[in-house]
Short mmCIF file of C-alpha atoms in Angstrom, two decimals:
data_model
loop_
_atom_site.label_atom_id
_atom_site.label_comp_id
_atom_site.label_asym_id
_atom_site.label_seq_id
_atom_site.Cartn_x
_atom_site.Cartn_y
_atom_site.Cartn_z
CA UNK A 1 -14.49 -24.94 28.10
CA UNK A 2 -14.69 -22.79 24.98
CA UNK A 3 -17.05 -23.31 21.92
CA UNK A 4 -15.80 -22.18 18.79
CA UNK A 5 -17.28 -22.58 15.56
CA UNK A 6 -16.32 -26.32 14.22
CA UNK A 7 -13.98 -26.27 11.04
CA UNK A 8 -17.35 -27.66 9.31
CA UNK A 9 -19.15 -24.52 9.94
CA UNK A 10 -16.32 -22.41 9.01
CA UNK A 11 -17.19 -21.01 5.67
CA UNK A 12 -14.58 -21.23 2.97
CA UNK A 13 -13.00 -18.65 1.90
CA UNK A 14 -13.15 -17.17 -1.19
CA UNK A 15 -9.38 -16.58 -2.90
CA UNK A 16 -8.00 -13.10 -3.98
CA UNK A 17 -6.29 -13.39 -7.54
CA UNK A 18 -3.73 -11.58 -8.40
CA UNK A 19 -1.84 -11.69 -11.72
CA UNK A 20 2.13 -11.69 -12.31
CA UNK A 21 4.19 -11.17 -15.33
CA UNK A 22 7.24 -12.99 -15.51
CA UNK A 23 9.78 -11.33 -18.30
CA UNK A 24 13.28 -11.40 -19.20
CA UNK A 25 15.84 -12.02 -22.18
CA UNK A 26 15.75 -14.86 -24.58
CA UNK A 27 17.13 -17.90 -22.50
CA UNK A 28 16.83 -16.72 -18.78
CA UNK A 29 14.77 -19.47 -17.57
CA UNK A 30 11.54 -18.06 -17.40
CA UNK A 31 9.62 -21.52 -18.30
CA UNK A 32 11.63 -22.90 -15.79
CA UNK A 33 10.67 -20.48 -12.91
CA UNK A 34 6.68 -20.43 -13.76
CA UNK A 35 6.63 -24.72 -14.05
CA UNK A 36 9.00 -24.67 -10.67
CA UNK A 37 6.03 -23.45 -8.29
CA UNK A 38 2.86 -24.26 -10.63
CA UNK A 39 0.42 -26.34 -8.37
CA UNK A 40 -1.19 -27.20 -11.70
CA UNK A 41 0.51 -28.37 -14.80
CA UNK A 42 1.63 -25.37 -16.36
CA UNK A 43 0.83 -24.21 -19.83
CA UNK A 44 3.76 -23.97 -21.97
CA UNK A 45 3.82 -22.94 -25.94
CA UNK A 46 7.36 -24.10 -26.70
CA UNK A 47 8.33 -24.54 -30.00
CA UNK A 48 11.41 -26.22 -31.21
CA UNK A 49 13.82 -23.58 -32.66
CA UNK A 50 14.62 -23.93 -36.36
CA UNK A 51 17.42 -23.31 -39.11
CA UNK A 52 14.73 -20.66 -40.28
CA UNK A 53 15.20 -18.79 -37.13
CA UNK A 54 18.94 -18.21 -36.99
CA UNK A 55 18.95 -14.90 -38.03
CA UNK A 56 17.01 -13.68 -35.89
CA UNK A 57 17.74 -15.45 -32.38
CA UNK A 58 20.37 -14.39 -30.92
CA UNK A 59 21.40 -17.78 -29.16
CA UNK A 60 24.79 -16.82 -27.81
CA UNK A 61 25.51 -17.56 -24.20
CA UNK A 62 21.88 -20.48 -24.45
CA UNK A 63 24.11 -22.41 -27.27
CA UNK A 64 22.36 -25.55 -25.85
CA UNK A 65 18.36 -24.74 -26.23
CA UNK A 66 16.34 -25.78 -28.92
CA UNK A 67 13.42 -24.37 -27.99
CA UNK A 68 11.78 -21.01 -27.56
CA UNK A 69 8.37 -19.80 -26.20
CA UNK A 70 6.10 -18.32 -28.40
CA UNK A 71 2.95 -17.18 -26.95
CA UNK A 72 2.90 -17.72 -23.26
CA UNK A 73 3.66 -19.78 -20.19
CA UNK A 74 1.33 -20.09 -17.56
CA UNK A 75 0.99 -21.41 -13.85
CA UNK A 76 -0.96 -21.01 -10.69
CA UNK A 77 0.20 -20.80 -6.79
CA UNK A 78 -1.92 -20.53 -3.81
CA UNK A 79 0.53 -18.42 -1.34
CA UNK A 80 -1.92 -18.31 1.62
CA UNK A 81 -5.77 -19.80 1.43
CA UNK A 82 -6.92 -16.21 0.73
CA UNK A 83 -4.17 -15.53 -1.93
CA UNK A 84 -3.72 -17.12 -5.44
CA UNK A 85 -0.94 -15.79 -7.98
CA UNK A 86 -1.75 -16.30 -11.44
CA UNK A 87 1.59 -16.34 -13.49
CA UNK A 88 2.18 -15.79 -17.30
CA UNK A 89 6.29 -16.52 -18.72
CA UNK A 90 6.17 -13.63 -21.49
CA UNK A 91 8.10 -15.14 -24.38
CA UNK A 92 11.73 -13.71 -24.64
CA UNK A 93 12.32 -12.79 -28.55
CA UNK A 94 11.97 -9.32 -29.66
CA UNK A 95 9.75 -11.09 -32.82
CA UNK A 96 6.94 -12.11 -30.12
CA UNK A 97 7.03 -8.85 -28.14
CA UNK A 98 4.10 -7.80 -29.61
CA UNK A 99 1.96 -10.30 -27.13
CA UNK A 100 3.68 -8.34 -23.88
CA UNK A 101 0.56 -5.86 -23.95
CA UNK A 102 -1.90 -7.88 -23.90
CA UNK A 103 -0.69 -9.89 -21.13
CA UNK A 104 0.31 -6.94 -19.28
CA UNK A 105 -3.42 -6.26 -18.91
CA UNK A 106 -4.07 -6.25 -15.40
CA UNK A 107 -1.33 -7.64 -13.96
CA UNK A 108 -0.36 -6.28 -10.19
CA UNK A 109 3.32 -6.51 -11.15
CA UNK A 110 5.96 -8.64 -12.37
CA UNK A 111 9.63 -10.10 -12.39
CA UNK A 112 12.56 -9.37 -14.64
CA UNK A 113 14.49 -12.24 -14.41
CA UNK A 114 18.11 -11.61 -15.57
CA UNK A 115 21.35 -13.91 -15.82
CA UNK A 116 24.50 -12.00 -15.55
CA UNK A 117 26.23 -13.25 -18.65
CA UNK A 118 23.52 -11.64 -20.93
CA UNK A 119 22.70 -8.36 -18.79
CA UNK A 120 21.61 -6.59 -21.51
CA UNK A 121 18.72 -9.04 -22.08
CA UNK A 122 16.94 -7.54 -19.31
CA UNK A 123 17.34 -3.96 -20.32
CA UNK A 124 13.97 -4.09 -22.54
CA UNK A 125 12.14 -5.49 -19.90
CA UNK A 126 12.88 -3.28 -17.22
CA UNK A 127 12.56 -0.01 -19.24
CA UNK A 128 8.95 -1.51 -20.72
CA UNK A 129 7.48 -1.94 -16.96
CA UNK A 130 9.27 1.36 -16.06
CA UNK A 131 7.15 3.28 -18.96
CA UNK A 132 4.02 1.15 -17.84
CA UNK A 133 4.18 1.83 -14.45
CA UNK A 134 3.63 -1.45 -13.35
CA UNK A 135 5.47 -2.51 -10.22
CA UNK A 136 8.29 -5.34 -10.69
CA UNK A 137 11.33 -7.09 -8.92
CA UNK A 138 14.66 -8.24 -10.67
CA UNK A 139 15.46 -11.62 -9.71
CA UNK A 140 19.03 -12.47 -11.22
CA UNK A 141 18.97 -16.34 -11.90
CA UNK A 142 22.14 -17.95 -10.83
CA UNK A 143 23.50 -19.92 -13.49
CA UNK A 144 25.82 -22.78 -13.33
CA UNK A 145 29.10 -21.21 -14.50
CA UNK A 146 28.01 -18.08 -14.60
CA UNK A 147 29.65 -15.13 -12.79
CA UNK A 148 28.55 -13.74 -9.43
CA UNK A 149 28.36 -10.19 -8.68
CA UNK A 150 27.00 -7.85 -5.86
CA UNK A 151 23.32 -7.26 -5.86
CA UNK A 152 24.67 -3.83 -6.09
CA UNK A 153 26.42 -3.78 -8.74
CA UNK A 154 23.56 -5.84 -10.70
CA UNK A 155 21.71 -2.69 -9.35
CA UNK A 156 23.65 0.30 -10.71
CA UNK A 157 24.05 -2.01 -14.12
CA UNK A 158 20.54 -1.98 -14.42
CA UNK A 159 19.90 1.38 -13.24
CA UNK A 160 17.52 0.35 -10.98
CA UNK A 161 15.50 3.03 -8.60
CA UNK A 162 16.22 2.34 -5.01
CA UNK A 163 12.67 0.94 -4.10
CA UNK A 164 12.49 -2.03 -6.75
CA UNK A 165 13.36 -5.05 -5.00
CA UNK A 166 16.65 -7.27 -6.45
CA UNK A 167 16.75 -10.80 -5.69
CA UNK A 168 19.30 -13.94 -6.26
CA UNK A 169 17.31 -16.94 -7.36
CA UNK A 170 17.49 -20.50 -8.40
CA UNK A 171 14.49 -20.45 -11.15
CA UNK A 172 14.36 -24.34 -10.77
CA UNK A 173 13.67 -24.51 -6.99
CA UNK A 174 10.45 -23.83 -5.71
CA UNK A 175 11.06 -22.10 -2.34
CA UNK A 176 13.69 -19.45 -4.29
CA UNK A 177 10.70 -18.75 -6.62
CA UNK A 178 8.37 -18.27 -4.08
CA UNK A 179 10.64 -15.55 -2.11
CA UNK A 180 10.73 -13.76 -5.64
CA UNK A 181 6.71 -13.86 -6.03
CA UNK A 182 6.46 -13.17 -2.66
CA UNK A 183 9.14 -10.06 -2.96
CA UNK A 184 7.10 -9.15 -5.98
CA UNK A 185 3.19 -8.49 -4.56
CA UNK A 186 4.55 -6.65 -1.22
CA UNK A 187 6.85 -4.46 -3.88
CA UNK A 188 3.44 -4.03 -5.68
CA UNK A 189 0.64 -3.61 -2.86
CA UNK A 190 3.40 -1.31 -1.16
CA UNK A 191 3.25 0.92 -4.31
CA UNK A 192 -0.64 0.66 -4.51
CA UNK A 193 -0.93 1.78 -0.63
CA UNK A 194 1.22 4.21 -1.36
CA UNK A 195 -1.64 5.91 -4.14
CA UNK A 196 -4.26 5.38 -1.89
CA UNK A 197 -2.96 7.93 0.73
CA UNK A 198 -3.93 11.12 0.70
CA UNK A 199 -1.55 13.98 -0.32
CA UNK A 200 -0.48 16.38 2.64
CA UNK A 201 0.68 19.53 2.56
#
């Protein structure tokens, strides 16, 4: 008979936390995805949209919200005991894009979430992780009604290098989110591996 240590003696272990950035366009559904897979109530700074804002939200194709993040979402999943992902929804209009650097700061990576009506949306996003450096995935959410297209020709659209990972996701079910976050830190320790070796010659 073997003798293992008991569970009860097995110390706990202590979490790695990693933090994601989850960007996009005005309307993509990035609330949606962080409160989808939150273990904890997520944080959410929605305001209600206003007359006073018309001018400046562009709210074609998202007729139907009425309201718009303006600082932050935020959320928590444990992927494995040893592995916690903290996430933060970057608000979507170009007025609040000043917040995106300071919650860039220290993030392992992040996803561009994009809907194929509003392609364009996710142009900023893409080019501001790009000049950053910081390793992402584009995870096209698939809207009701909305056309579907060829993960390669969502690619070449976006003129996406060949190494960033492009995924089709539901942003309101949990398991599609998870794939995404999951597609999103081996994307990101990949890259950081990838630094760590040593140049040859």
């Amino acid at each position: 008979m073997a003798f293992g240590r008991s569970s009860r003696s097995r110390r706990p272990v202590e979490p790695v936390t990693l933090k994601i950035l989850v960007a996009g366009g005005f309307g993509v559904g990035k609330t949606t995805m962080v409160g989808a897979v939150s273990e904890i109530r997520p944080l959410r700074t929605e305001e209600r949209l206003t007359e006073a804002g018309r001018p400046v939200d562009d709210l074609e194709g998202v007729e139907g919200k009425t309201t718009t993040t303006v600082a932050m979402d935020f959320g928590r999943i444990t992927l494995r005991e040893d592995l916690v992902l903290y996430l933060f929804g970057t608000p979507g209009q170009d007025r609040f894009w000043f917040l995106w650097d300071e919650l860039a700061q220290g993030a392992l990576g992040a996803v561009v979430l994009a809907d194929t009506r509003r392609l364009e949306d996710s142009f900023a996003a893409v080019d501001y992780f790009e000049r950053r450096k910081i390793p992402f995935a584009v995870a096209v959410n698939c809207f009701e009604g909305a056309d579907r297209f060829p993960t390669a020709t969502v690619r070449a659209a976006l003129d996406l290098d060949p190494e960033v990972p492009l995924l089709v996701c539901d942003a309101r079910d949990r398991s599609s989110v998870r794939d995404v976050l999951v597609a999103v830190v081996e994307h990101a320790l990949a890259r950081v591996d990838a630094a760590r070796e040593p140049a040859t010659t």
